[in-house]
Coordinates of C-alpha atoms in Angstrom, one line a residue:
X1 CA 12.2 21.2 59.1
X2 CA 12.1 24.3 61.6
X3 CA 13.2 23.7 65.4
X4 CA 10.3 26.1 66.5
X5 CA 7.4 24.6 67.5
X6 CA 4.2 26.9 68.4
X7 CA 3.2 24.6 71.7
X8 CA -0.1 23.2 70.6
X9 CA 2.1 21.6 67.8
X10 CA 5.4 20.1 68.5
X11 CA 5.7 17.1 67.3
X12 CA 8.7 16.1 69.0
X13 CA 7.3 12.5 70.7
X14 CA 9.9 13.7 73.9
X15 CA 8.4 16.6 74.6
X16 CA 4.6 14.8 74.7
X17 CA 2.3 13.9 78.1
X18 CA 1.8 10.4 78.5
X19 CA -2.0 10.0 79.9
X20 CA -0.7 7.0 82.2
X21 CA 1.0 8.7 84.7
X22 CA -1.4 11.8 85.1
X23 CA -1.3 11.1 89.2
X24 CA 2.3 10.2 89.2
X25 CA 2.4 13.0 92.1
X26 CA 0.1 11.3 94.4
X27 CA 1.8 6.7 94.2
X28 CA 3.2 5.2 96.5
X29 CA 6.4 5.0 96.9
X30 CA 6.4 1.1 95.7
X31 CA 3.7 2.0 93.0
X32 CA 6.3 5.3 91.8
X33 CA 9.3 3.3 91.6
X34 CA 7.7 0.4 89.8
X35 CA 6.4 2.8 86.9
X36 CA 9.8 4.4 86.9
X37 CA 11.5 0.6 86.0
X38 CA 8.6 -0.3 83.6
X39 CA 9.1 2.8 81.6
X40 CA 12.8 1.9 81.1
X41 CA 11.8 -0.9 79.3
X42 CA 10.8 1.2 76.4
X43 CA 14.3 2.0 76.1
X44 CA 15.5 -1.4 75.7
X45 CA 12.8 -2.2 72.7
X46 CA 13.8 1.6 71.2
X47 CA 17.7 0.1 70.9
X48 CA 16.1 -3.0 69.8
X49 CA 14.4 -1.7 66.9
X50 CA 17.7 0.1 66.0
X51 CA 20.0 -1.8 65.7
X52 CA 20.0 -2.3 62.0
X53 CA 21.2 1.5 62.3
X54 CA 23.6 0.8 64.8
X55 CA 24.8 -1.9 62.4
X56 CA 24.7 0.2 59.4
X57 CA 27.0 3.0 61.7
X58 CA 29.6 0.4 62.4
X59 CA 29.9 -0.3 59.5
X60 CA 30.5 2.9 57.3
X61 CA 33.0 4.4 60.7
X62 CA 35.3 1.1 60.6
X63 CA 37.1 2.5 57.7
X64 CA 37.7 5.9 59.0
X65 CA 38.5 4.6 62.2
X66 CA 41.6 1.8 60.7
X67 CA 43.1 4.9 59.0
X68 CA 43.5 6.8 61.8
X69 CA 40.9 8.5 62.5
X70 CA 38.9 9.9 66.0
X71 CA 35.8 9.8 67.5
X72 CA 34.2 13.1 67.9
X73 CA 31.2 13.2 69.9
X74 CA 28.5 16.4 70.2
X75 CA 25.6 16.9 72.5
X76 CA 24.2 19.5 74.4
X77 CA 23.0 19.1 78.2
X78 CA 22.2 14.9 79.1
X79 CA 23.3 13.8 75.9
X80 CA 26.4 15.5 75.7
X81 CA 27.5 14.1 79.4
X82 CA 26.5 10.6 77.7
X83 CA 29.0 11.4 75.0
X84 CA 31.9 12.4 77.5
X85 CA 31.3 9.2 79.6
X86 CA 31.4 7.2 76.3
X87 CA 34.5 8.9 75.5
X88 CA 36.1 8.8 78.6
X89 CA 35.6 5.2 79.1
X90 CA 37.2 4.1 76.0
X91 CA 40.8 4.3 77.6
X92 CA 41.0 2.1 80.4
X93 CA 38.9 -0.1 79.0
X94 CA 40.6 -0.6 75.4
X95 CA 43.2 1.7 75.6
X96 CA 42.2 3.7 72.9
X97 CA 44.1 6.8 72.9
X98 CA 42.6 9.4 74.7
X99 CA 43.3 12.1 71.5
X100 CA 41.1 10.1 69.6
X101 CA 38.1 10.5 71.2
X102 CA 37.0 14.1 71.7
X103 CA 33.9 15.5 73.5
X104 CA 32.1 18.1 72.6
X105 CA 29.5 19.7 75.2
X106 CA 27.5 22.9 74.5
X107 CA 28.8 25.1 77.0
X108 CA 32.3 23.7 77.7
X109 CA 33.9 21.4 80.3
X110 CA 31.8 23.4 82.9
X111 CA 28.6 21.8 81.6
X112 CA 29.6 18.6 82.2
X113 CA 28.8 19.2 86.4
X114 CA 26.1 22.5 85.5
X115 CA 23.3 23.7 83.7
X116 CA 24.8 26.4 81.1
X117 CA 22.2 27.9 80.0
X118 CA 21.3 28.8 76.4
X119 CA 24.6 27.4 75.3
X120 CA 22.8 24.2 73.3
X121 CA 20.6 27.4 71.2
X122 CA 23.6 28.6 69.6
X123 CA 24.8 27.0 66.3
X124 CA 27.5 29.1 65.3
X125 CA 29.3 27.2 68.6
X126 CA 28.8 24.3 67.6
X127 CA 30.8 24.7 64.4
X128 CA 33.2 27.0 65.6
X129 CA 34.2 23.8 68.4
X130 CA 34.0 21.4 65.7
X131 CA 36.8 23.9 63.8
X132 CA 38.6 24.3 66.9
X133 CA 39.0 20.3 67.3
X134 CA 40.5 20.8 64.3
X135 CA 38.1 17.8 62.6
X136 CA 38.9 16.0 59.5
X137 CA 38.2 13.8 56.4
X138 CA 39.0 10.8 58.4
X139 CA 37.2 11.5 61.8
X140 CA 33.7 10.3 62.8
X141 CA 31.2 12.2 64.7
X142 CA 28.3 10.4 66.5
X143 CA 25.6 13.8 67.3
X144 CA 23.7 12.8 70.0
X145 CA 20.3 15.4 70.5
X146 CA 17.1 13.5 72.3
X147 CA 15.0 16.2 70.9
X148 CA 16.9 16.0 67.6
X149 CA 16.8 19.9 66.9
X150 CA 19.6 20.9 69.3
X151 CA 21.0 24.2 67.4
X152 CA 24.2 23.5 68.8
X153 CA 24.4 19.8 68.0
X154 CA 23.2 20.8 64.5
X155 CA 26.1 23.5 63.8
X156 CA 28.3 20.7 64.8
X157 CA 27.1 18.2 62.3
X158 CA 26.6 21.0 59.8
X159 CA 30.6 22.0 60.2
X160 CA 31.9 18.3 60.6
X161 CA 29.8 17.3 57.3
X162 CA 31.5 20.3 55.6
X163 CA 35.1 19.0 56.5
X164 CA 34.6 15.7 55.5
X165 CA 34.1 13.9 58.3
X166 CA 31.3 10.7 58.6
X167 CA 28.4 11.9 60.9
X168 CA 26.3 9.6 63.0
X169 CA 23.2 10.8 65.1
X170 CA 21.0 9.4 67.6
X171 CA 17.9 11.2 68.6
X172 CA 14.9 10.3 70.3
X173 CA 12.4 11.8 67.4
X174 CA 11.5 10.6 64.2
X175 CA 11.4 12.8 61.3
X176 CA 13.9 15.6 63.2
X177 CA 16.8 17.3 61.7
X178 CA 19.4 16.2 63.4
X179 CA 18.5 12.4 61.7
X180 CA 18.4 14.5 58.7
X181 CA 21.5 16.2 58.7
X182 CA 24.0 12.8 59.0
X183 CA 25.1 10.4 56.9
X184 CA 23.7 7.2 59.5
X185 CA 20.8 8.2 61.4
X186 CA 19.9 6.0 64.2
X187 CA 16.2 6.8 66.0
X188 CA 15.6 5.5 69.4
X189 CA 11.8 6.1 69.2
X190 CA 11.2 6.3 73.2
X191 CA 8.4 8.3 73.3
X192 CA 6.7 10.5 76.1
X193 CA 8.2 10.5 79.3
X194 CA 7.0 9.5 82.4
X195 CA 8.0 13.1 83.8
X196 CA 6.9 14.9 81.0
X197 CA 9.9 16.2 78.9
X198 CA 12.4 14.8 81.1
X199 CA 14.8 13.2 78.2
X200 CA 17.0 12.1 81.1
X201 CA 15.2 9.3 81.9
X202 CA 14.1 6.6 79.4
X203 CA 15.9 9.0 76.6
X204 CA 19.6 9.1 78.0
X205 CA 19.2 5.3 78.6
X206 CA 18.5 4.4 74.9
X207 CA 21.1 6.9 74.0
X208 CA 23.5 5.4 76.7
X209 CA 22.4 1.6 75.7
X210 CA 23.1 3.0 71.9
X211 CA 26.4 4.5 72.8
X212 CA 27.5 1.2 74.4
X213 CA 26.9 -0.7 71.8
X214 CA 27.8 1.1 69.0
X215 CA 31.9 2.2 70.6
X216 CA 31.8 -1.1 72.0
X217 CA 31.2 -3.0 68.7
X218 CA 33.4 -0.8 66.7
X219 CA 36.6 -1.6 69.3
X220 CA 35.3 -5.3 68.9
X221 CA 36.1 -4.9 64.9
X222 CA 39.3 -2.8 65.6
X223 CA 41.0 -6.2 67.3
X224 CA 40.4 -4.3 70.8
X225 CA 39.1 -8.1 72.0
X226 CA 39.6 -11.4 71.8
X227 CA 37.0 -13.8 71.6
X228 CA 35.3 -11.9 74.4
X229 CA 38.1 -11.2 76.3
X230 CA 39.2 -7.6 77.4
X231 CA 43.1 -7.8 76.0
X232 CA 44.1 -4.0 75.3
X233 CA 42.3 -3.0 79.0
X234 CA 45.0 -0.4 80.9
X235 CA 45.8 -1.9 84.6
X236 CA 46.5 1.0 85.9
X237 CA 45.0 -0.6 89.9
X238 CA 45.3 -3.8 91.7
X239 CA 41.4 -4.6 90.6
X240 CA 42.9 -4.5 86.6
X241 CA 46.0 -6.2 87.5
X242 CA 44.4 -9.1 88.5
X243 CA 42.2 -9.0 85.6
X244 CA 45.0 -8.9 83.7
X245 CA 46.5 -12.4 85.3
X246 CA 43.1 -14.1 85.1
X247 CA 42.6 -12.8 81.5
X248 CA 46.2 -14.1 80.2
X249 CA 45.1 -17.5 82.4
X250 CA 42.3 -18.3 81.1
X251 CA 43.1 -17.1 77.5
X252 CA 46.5 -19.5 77.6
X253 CA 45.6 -22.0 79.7
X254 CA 48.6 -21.7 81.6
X255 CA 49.2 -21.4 85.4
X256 CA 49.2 -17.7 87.7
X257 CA 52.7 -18.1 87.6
X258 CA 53.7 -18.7 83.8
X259 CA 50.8 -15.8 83.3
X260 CA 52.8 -13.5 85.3
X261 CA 56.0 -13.9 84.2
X262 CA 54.7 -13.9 80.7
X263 CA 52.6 -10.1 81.6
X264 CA 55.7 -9.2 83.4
X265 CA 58.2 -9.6 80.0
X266 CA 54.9 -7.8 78.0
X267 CA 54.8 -4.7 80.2
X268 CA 51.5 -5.7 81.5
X269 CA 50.6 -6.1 77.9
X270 CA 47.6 -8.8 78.1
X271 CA 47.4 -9.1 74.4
X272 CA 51.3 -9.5 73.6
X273 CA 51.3 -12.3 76.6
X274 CA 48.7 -13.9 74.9
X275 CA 50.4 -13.9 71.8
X276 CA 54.4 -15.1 73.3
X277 CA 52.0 -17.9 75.2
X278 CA 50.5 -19.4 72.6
X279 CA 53.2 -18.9 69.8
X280 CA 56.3 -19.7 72.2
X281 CA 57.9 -16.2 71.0
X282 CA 59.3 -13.0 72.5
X283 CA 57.8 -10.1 73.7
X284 CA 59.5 -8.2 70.6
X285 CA 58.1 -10.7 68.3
X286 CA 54.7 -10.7 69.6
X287 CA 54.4 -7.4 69.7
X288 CA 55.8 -7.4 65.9
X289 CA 53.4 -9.8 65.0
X290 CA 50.5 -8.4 66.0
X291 CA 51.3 -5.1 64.1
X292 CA 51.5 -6.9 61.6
X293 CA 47.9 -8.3 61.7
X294 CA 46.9 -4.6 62.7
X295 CA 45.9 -5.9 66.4
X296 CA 44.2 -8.7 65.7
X297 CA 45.0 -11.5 68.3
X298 CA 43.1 -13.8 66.6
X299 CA 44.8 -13.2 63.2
X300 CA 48.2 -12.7 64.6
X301 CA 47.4 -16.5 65.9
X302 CA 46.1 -17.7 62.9
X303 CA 43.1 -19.0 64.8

């Protein structure tokens, strides 16, 4: 499928002119904001409608992911400053090493606070950074493209197909290449927006929505949680150390100062408190059990 479009033809649903919002330019203030929040809503039922994708995706990365492997994320513009959020978050909140999840942006670190122009048009950029990050048979790339014919995006899948790694893609357009391209498509089907190409509105918040759920599920499988409890989160500030105490409290039952002393002999180690809590054993031993059972708390308790 060509990513040139004559205008009268682009098929890409993004790029299209909704006919309900012809006078956006002349509501109210009340009136603008309110069709601002009720287009958002289509993002929600685009995710909705997705999520046997984002299943299937969680699915075929968990493997590459236990043996090692990193999360490699490639967008141009909004979606590419979705994918360095994504990535960014994933250490403080699960501790996930930071090596392992790599963000690529058209344009460089630079576009992540500017407009660089023309940089998402050039595909030979996008493999020559996937080469540079050096990706591998055991690394997962989730593309991210609203328009889903980002050159650059597309070189990057193109390059990270051809050394082995999995490739997921999200994109706002049925039928595009960039669904094409990877081995677990997902669409988030948000149609027109209500500023007329203007992916940054309901777009990025499918894409963000999709993002969430799709690292925060895979972390979920990778023994990251427990129950629902944030037990490899970093506390690197009062707010977190806190956390921690009420986490350890309420996961053991025990009392702010038992919690403590417990965290205190873990390192701050919610998970490996948990586990000398409930199993009456040493921070060594916890800490050897739950390698054992990979990171799983629940395993490592036999629960």
């Amino acid at each position: 499928m060509s990513t040139e479009f004559r205008l009268t033809d682009d098929p890409r649903r993004t790029e299209g002119f909704d006919p309900r919002h012809t006078h956006l330019d002349q509501l109210s203030p009340l009136a603008l904001v309110q069709t601002f929040a009720d287009d958002q809503q289509q993002a929600l039922s685009a995710v909705g409608a997705a999520v046997p994708a984002l299943s299937a995706a969680v699915e075929a990365a968990l493997p590459f992911l236990e043996r090692g492997g990193r999360l490699i994320y490639a967008g141009a513009g909004t979606s590419g400053r979705l994918g360095v959020l994504d990535a960014t978050e994933l250490t403080p909140t699960f501790s996930w090493p930071p090596e392992r999840a790599v963000a690529l942006i058209a344009g460089g670190s630079r576009a992540i606070r500017e407009a660089v122009e023309g940089a998402e048009d050039d595909q030979d950029t996008g493999k020559s950074d996937v080469r540079g990050a050096r990706v591998g048979p055991d690394d997962v790339m989730i593309a991210l493209a609203a328009s889903g014919t980002t050159p650059y995006v597309l070189g990057a899948v193109a390059q990270a197909r051809a050394d082995g790694a999995l490739t997921v893609g999200l994109s706002n357009n049925p039928g595009t290449p960039l669904l094409t391209a990877v081995q677990c498509p997902v669409l988030l089907d948000t149609g027109p927006e209500v500023i007329s190409g203007s992916t940054r509105l309901k777009a990025a918040t499918a894409q963000k929505i999709a993002l969430n759920i799709l690292s925060s599920a895979l972390m979920v499988r990778l023994g990251k949680v427990y129950g629902n409890l944030m037990v490899d989160v970093r506390a690197t500030n009062t707010k977190l150390e806190l956390r921690a105490l009420r986490l350890v409290m309420h996961a053991t039952g025990t009392d702010e100062h038992t919690a403590l002393t417990a965290l205190n002999a873990a390192a701050g180690r919610i998970k490996t408190a948990i586990v000398m809590l409930k199993l009456g054993v040493s921070s060594q031993e916890a800490d050897e059990r739950l390698a054992a059972s990979k990171g799983h708390a629940r395993a490592t308790l036999g629960e």
